[in-house]
Amino acid sequence: MIPELGHFALMLALLVTLVQGVLPLLGAQRNQPQWVALARPATAAAFLLVLFSFLVLTWSFYSNDFSVEYVAQHSNTQLPTLYRISAVWGGHEGSLLLWVLMLTGWAQAVALFSRRLPEAMVARVLGVLGLVTFGLLAFVLLTSSPFERLLPAVEEGRSLNPLLQDPGLVFHPPLLYMGYVGMSVAFAFAIAALLAGQLDAAWARWSRPWTTVAWVFLTLGIALGSWWAYYELGWGGWWFWDPVENASFMPWLVATALIHSLAVTEKRGSFKNWTVLLAIAAFSLSLLGTFLVRSGVLTSVHAFATDPRRGIFILILLAIVVGSSLLLFAARAPKVSLGGRFALLSRETLLLVNNVLLVVACGAVLLGTLYPLLIDALGMGKLSVGPPYFNAVFVPIMLPLLVLVAAGPIARWKHAEIGPILRRLWPAALAAVLAGAGLPLLAGEWHAYVALALALAVWIAAAIVLQTVERFKTGKPTASWWGMQIAHCGLAAFVVGVAMVSTYEEERDVRMSPGETVTVGGHTFKFLGVHDVRGPNYVAARGSFELTKDGKPLRTLYPEKRNYDTSAMPMTEAAIDAGLTRDVYVSLGEPLEGEAWAVRVYFKPFVDWIWGGCLLMSLGGLLAAADRRYRIRVKQSAAATAAAAGATA
Amino acid sequence: MNKFLLPLGIFIVLVALLAVGLNLNPREVPSPLIGKPAPDFSVPRLHAADQSFSPKEMLGKVWLFNVWASWCVSCREEHPLLVEFGKTGTVPIVGLNYKDKREDGQRWLARFGDPYLLSAYDADGRVGINYGVYGVPETYLIDKQGVIRFKQIGPITPEVLQNKIIPLAQELNK
Amino acid sequence: MKKPLALAALLCCLNVAAQEAKPLAEDPVVEQRLVNIATELRCLVCQNESLAGSQADLAKDLRREVRDLIKEGKTDTEVKDFLVSRYGDFVLYRPQVKPQTYLLWAGPFILLLVGIGALVAYLRKRERQVADTPLSEEERQRAEALLKENQS
């Protein structure tokens, strides 16, 4: 009975989102306050209904209700409670329900925190979100209901893929979806502004904190996924250019362009059309990612069990949502004013260059991801596009961006001059050259690639220091200023991590008997032996390795080889000693003759800077989104502007 | 022309591509060996370890080369079809017992029927690699000159047999 | 109490016996080349892992085959050709430059040129337009509204 309640709640939610999607939009267009007033209650009702349905599914997992097919396929009684709950989003149907829950959650958040916005605007934003939710709910109900019954019920469920029985799965999908779905808010603001014919600085200011917060979630979600792959897959890699990774990276690139472009639109009223287009593109790419992951058109390590009906449904949804948005854009964009004037060299121009580079990078990733499909569709055979391609084309596009990151915040709005920029940045340039020449020698052999990367990182960091010193002379900086600098610092740290680990990492594959040692990157592992350990639903062979550096013991590491009761594939659990300047990483391979084991050890210098950099970027985003100016009441002037624009529309 | 229609245009092309892509199977990799001479090899036979088999022996005949193994689940699926087809005598079928234990392979054939003229025994999978085998079962149709004319990846279905293999074999036999 | 003691005794003996573990591969030089080649090749069975990382049976066999080819003194290109002639271009993670892939390899740089071209054209055009256009009706009204507000 309880699962049917969840199903019923979803059907009710479908009706409610239809109301939420149609009436407020019409009301705002025709000036009908009663219809406009429906927006908030309908949003709240949709959110509560979907939340209820989600909790019902969670309860089915918690109570081991194997009469629900989805539960029977993704859980079993031996699964620890934490993973029983995270298994809710361990498969297609449940993760889609999580998607919808977050969509209604974001809409509810907009409804709560938009008291200062004009009612018509709020109604339009919530209406657009309502329509998108309606489409996705229809998708869930028609093709992917998690509440389908399995009759007769089975005694025991099939359990969750052991790869997914990890704290990583508890946090990675929710964070990633928060980011993906959060792009819908920027999208809804953009469509609302286009509908109202009111594309102005006020619109940019309203949607900016939402976009930034969604971007923070997306950054954290991607970084966590990367870290998870690093420690869980046991190969020590952190990014594989897998189609599904690309599907999350493309919206990130466009969202990064968008938060920069929104800055110009808010402060200077320029690039409005471009900003709107980016907002549409960011959400479209989120939907495209959902399509790529769930339709089976591309093979990926992440692929869900596929069903062609689902692919067709999402493709139609994508075509309707994005097609109509772009049509609306084409109709409204020609009338939008150009905004403030600026010179060829100005912060506006530099931010536009940033946007061009990020969008081109996104285009390159899209091209590489879809190219095998294109060639296949044209009947020209099958080919693969993998990491060597992406590294070869992506890095050169990003290099100029790293050069400009230092100069952008220094250039003045409207009109900048090359002289003062150079005068202020020459110490940073000097530091960069010295760093490029010297630092790689400290780490090992000098390579042009790592020298360039370190020089760029120091260039960015030194420019930030210079700006901070100058800024304090003129008064206390704002939170959003700090946010920008910290995020850029994160980028520098990320570059250091990538360059160092890809150049100086060391790897050894050895056969070890107890008592033997292996040394990698100055760290010595001594193998103490393997003993069996019983986990909640697996048996593990746990190795003990004593880690020493220069004869001093550091700690003992316990990598495991797990055999889950429900799976034939043994799982490798690497053991990692993480540190600020290096990780050392050990994983057990196969047992060999006697007490010997195949063992793989890695030395990974600065690898944690990759995720540390992403954390700094996210922290910067949070600070920027928390800036006071988004919380103070919309100035009367903005309201007056809106009224004036409304009068002409 | 309204230049703001450009994004919509790009998007329509993208959707068209994805729609076509939905009907393709990304897991199926076509073989580059079609139209090329079947790679030569010489390995022992499954039922007679002292005798060897080489595709050269089949020159002048149109024949079917079927890669199978006792551990392969989908082989069970296609096997009855092969047994039936073997009875018609349209073309001889040679098996390649791929990465199997000799006894297991023999027992499997004894249990489910043996449609093969003979089975070659590829213990270490080297012959398989030369034929580009990546998912058992796989089946090749080879003509009188020893050229591979058709390859089926995965189990043969009745449709593939009726619509592709049989007509092509009859044509090659003319 | 017994266990820690035994462990301590064990550790003590091990310290004496400590010796460097042997590499898993017979020939680390061959193995290094194998890894270099195999990371650029795609495993066919698991589809989205490289040949170097995959634990599938076929991947192990193919690694063995590649190892043998390296020992025979084949170049990297010859090794890759060996696999391409059997499995097709699908196995290459770095697609060969040929007519089917011209667009793939040139695409990002064409995009970059188009992007920069469009940017320059836009900035030039904008320069002229912003200079020429007087205030639109909407902007005039907005300005008036702002002015009124400041007066009140």
PDB file of C-alpha atoms in Angstrom, chain A residues 197 200 235 242-243 270-271 299-301 337-344 349 352-353 356-357 360 363-364 367-368 371 374-375 380 382-389 392-393 396-397 507-512 514-519 526-528 546 590 592 597-600 636-637 640-641 644-645 647-648, chain C residues 10-11 14-25 31-32 35 39-40 42 46-49 52-55 60 88-95 98-109 111-112 115-116 119-120 122-127 129-131 133 136-139 141-142 145-146 149:
ATOM      1  CA  GLY A 197      10.744  41.534 -22.496  1.00  0.00           C
ATOM      2  CA  ASP A 200      18.116  44.255 -17.758  1.00  0.00           C
ATOM      3  CA  TRP A 235      43.984   2.826 -10.972  1.00  0.00           C
ATOM      4  CA  ASP A 242      34.455   9.368 -20.114  1.00  0.00           C
ATOM      5  CA  PRO A 243      31.274  10.509 -21.921  1.00  0.00           C
ATOM      6  CA  SER A 270      26.101  44.699 -21.617  1.00  0.00           C
ATOM      7  CA  PHE A 271      26.076  41.282 -23.316  1.00  0.00           C
ATOM      8  CA  THR A 299      29.001   3.593 -23.969  1.00  0.00           C
ATOM      9  CA  SER A 300      30.309   4.643 -20.645  1.00  0.00           C
ATOM     10  CA  VAL A 301      31.458   3.171 -17.389  1.00  0.00           C
ATOM     11  CA  SER A 337      19.620  47.133 -26.223  1.00  0.00           C
ATOM     12  CA  LEU A 338      23.377  46.910 -26.305  1.00  0.00           C
ATOM     13  CA  GLY A 339      24.108  48.377 -22.885  1.00  0.00           C
ATOM     14  CA  GLY A 340      26.986  50.519 -21.760  1.00  0.00           C
ATOM     15  CA  ARG A 341      29.816  51.545 -23.956  1.00  0.00           C
ATOM     16  CA  PHE A 342      33.286  50.123 -23.498  1.00  0.00           C
ATOM     17  CA  ALA A 343      36.632  50.359 -25.202  1.00  0.00           C
ATOM     18  CA  LEU A 344      38.383  47.569 -27.068  1.00  0.00           C
ATOM     19  CA  THR A 349      36.377  42.702 -23.448  1.00  0.00           C
ATOM     20  CA  LEU A 352      34.157  38.296 -23.301  1.00  0.00           C
ATOM     21  CA  VAL A 353      37.429  36.604 -24.259  1.00  0.00           C
ATOM     22  CA  VAL A 356      34.769  32.699 -25.919  1.00  0.00           C
ATOM     23  CA  LEU A 357      37.524  30.412 -24.602  1.00  0.00           C
ATOM     24  CA  VAL A 360      35.072  26.920 -27.408  1.00  0.00           C
ATOM     25  CA  GLY A 363      32.450  22.906 -27.982  1.00  0.00           C
ATOM     26  CA  ALA A 364      35.639  20.859 -28.262  1.00  0.00           C
ATOM     27  CA  LEU A 367      32.661  17.487 -30.542  1.00  0.00           C
ATOM     28  CA  GLY A 368      34.910  14.784 -29.125  1.00  0.00           C
ATOM     29  CA  TYR A 371      32.081  12.450 -32.869  1.00  0.00           C
ATOM     30  CA  LEU A 374      28.438  11.262 -35.898  1.00  0.00           C
ATOM     31  CA  ILE A 375      30.763   8.935 -37.795  1.00  0.00           C
ATOM     32  CA  MET A 380      31.627   5.720 -41.852  1.00  0.00           C
ATOM     33  CA  LYS A 382      33.307   3.084 -35.616  1.00  0.00           C
ATOM     34  CA  LEU A 383      35.990   4.975 -33.848  1.00  0.00           C
ATOM     35  CA  SER A 384      36.869   6.002 -30.333  1.00  0.00           C
ATOM     36  CA  VAL A 385      37.774   9.406 -29.013  1.00  0.00           C
ATOM     37  CA  GLY A 386      39.591   9.139 -25.736  1.00  0.00           C
ATOM     38  CA  PRO A 387      41.841  10.943 -23.282  1.00  0.00           C
ATOM     39  CA  PRO A 388      44.749  11.536 -25.700  1.00  0.00           C
ATOM     40  CA  TYR A 389      42.448  13.561 -27.969  1.00  0.00           C
ATOM     41  CA  ALA A 392      45.614  17.440 -26.911  1.00  0.00           C
ATOM     42  CA  VAL A 393      42.841  19.895 -27.775  1.00  0.00           C
ATOM     43  CA  PRO A 396      45.904  24.614 -25.599  1.00  0.00           C
ATOM     44  CA  ILE A 397      42.498  26.294 -25.437  1.00  0.00           C
ATOM     45  CA  GLU A 507      54.169   3.819 -10.138  1.00  0.00           C
ATOM     46  CA  ARG A 508      55.555   0.390  -9.301  1.00  0.00           C
ATOM     47  CA  ASP A 509      54.006  -3.002  -9.919  1.00  0.00           C
ATOM     48  CA  VAL A 510      55.715  -5.579  -7.767  1.00  0.00           C
ATOM     49  CA  ARG A 511      55.277  -9.046  -6.380  1.00  0.00           C
ATOM     50  CA  MET A 512      55.701  -8.907  -2.619  1.00  0.00           C
ATOM     51  CA  PRO A 514      55.762 -10.657   3.621  1.00  0.00           C
ATOM     52  CA  GLY A 515      58.822  -8.787   4.793  1.00  0.00           C
ATOM     53  CA  GLU A 516      59.728  -7.360   1.415  1.00  0.00           C
ATOM     54  CA  THR A 517      59.839  -3.651   0.714  1.00  0.00           C
ATOM     55  CA  VAL A 518      59.211  -1.396  -2.222  1.00  0.00           C
ATOM     56  CA  THR A 519      60.218   2.243  -2.487  1.00  0.00           C
ATOM     57  CA  LYS A 526      57.050  -2.894   3.879  1.00  0.00           C
ATOM     58  CA  PHE A 527      54.586  -5.704   3.323  1.00  0.00           C
ATOM     59  CA  LEU A 528      53.585  -7.293   6.636  1.00  0.00           C
ATOM     60  CA  GLU A 546      54.234  -0.275   7.016  1.00  0.00           C
ATOM     61  CA  GLU A 590      45.991 -10.755  -7.267  1.00  0.00           C
ATOM     62  CA  LEU A 592      50.321 -15.074  -6.202  1.00  0.00           C
ATOM     63  CA  TRP A 597      50.729 -10.774  -3.668  1.00  0.00           C
ATOM     64  CA  ALA A 598      50.805  -8.574  -6.695  1.00  0.00           C
ATOM     65  CA  VAL A 599      50.980  -5.049  -5.284  1.00  0.00           C
ATOM     66  CA  ARG A 600      50.748  -1.692  -6.981  1.00  0.00           C
ATOM     67  CA  GLN A 636      13.434  51.525  -5.520  1.00  0.00           C
ATOM     68  CA  SER A 637      15.124  52.535  -8.725  1.00  0.00           C
ATOM     69  CA  ALA A 640      10.749  51.817 -10.948  1.00  0.00           C
ATOM     70  CA  THR A 641      12.669  50.541 -13.934  1.00  0.00           C
ATOM     71  CA  ALA A 644       8.540  51.560 -16.627  1.00  0.00           C
ATOM     72  CA  ALA A 645       9.492  48.534 -18.689  1.00  0.00           C
ATOM     73  CA  ALA A 647       4.332  49.957 -19.003  1.00  0.00           C
ATOM     74  CA  THR A 648       5.981  49.873 -22.387  1.00  0.00           C
TER      75      THR A 648
ATOM     76  CA  LEU C  10      57.125 -11.062  13.635  1.00  0.00           C
ATOM     77  CA  LEU C  11      57.956  -7.428  12.862  1.00  0.00           C
ATOM     78  CA  LEU C  14      60.851  -9.122   9.225  1.00  0.00           C
ATOM     79  CA  ASN C  15      63.058  -6.131   9.790  1.00  0.00           C
ATOM     80  CA  VAL C  16      66.051  -8.353   9.528  1.00  0.00           C
ATOM     81  CA  ALA C  17      64.746 -10.094   6.464  1.00  0.00           C
ATOM     82  CA  ALA C  18      63.605  -6.916   4.673  1.00  0.00           C
ATOM     83  CA  GLN C  19      64.540  -6.962   1.053  1.00  0.00           C
ATOM     84  CA  GLU C  20      63.456  -5.142  -2.043  1.00  0.00           C
ATOM     85  CA  ALA C  21      60.419  -6.658  -3.758  1.00  0.00           C
ATOM     86  CA  LYS C  22      60.802  -7.792  -7.338  1.00  0.00           C
ATOM     87  CA  PRO C  23      58.939  -6.115 -10.151  1.00  0.00           C
ATOM     88  CA  LEU C  24      55.903  -8.046 -11.265  1.00  0.00           C
ATOM     89  CA  ALA C  25      56.937  -7.906 -14.888  1.00  0.00           C
ATOM     90  CA  GLU C  31      56.291  -3.351 -19.341  1.00  0.00           C
ATOM     91  CA  GLN C  32      56.739   0.415 -19.405  1.00  0.00           C
ATOM     92  CA  VAL C  35      51.675   0.592 -20.420  1.00  0.00           C
ATOM     93  CA  THR C  39      46.775   3.451 -22.169  1.00  0.00           C
ATOM     94  CA  GLU C  40      46.044   4.759 -25.659  1.00  0.00           C
ATOM     95  CA  ARG C  42      40.503   0.889 -25.759  1.00  0.00           C
ATOM     96  CA  CYS C  46      34.470  -3.336 -21.035  1.00  0.00           C
ATOM     97  CA  GLN C  47      34.359  -0.609 -23.664  1.00  0.00           C
ATOM     98  CA  ASN C  48      35.250   2.346 -21.566  1.00  0.00           C
ATOM     99  CA  GLU C  49      38.448   1.323 -19.960  1.00  0.00           C
ATOM    100  CA  ALA C  52      46.136  -0.899 -19.620  1.00  0.00           C
ATOM    101  CA  GLY C  53      43.542  -0.600 -16.870  1.00  0.00           C
ATOM    102  CA  SER C  54      41.123  -3.373 -17.743  1.00  0.00           C
ATOM    103  CA  GLN C  55      40.944  -6.649 -15.858  1.00  0.00           C
ATOM    104  CA  LYS C  60      44.861  -9.695 -20.444  1.00  0.00           C
ATOM    105  CA  GLY C  88      39.356  -1.642 -36.435  1.00  0.00           C
ATOM    106  CA  ASP C  89      39.844   2.022 -35.543  1.00  0.00           C
ATOM    107  CA  PHE C  90      37.591   1.479 -32.546  1.00  0.00           C
ATOM    108  CA  VAL C  91      40.544   0.360 -30.417  1.00  0.00           C
ATOM    109  CA  LEU C  92      42.438   3.622 -30.817  1.00  0.00           C
ATOM    110  CA  TYR C  93      41.742   6.250 -28.142  1.00  0.00           C
ATOM    111  CA  ARG C  94      43.749   8.702 -30.227  1.00  0.00           C
ATOM    112  CA  PRO C  95      41.976   8.628 -33.591  1.00  0.00           C
ATOM    113  CA  LYS C  98      42.534  10.813 -41.921  1.00  0.00           C
ATOM    114  CA  PRO C  99      39.591  12.169 -43.912  1.00  0.00           C
ATOM    115  CA  GLN C 100      36.988  10.881 -41.445  1.00  0.00           C
ATOM    116  CA  THR C 101      38.698  12.620 -38.559  1.00  0.00           C
ATOM    117  CA  TYR C 102      39.784  15.912 -40.152  1.00  0.00           C
ATOM    118  CA  LEU C 103      36.764  17.598 -38.641  1.00  0.00           C
ATOM    119  CA  LEU C 104      37.482  16.076 -35.242  1.00  0.00           C
ATOM    120  CA  TRP C 105      41.067  17.266 -35.107  1.00  0.00           C
ATOM    121  CA  ALA C 106      40.573  20.613 -36.768  1.00  0.00           C
ATOM    122  CA  GLY C 107      37.186  21.329 -35.175  1.00  0.00           C
ATOM    123  CA  PRO C 108      38.308  22.831 -31.872  1.00  0.00           C
ATOM    124  CA  PHE C 109      40.765  25.144 -33.600  1.00  0.00           C
ATOM    125  CA  LEU C 111      35.821  26.905 -33.357  1.00  0.00           C
ATOM    126  CA  LEU C 112      38.497  28.975 -31.677  1.00  0.00           C
ATOM    127  CA  GLY C 115      34.997  32.518 -31.820  1.00  0.00           C
ATOM    128  CA  ILE C 116      37.787  35.067 -31.959  1.00  0.00           C
ATOM    129  CA  LEU C 119      34.353  38.500 -31.044  1.00  0.00           C
ATOM    130  CA  VAL C 120      36.396  41.012 -33.056  1.00  0.00           C
ATOM    131  CA  TYR C 122      31.122  42.090 -32.642  1.00  0.00           C
ATOM    132  CA  LEU C 123      33.343  44.533 -30.795  1.00  0.00           C
ATOM    133  CA  ARG C 124      33.897  46.599 -33.954  1.00  0.00           C
ATOM    134  CA  LYS C 125      30.217  46.690 -34.824  1.00  0.00           C
ATOM    135  CA  ARG C 126      29.276  47.513 -31.274  1.00  0.00           C
ATOM    136  CA  GLU C 127      31.712  50.372 -31.212  1.00  0.00           C
ATOM    137  CA  GLN C 129      26.351  51.184 -32.958  1.00  0.00           C
ATOM    138  CA  VAL C 130      26.749  52.408 -29.416  1.00  0.00           C
ATOM    139  CA  ALA C 131      28.216  55.638 -30.722  1.00  0.00           C
ATOM    140  CA  THR C 133      22.194  55.144 -31.416  1.00  0.00           C
ATOM    141  CA  SER C 136      15.480  54.329 -27.322  1.00  0.00           C
ATOM    142  CA  GLU C 137      11.968  55.113 -26.175  1.00  0.00           C
ATOM    143  CA  GLU C 138      12.220  52.564 -23.418  1.00  0.00           C
ATOM    144  CA  GLU C 139      15.519  53.871 -22.194  1.00  0.00           C
ATOM    145  CA  GLN C 141      11.250  56.428 -20.049  1.00  0.00           C
ATOM    146  CA  ARG C 142      13.488  54.558 -17.715  1.00  0.00           C
ATOM    147  CA  ALA C 145      11.561  57.344 -14.000  1.00  0.00           C
ATOM    148  CA  LEU C 146      14.978  57.398 -12.382  1.00  0.00           C
ATOM    149  CA  GLU C 149      12.627  59.150  -8.218  1.00  0.00           C
TER     150      GLU C 149
END
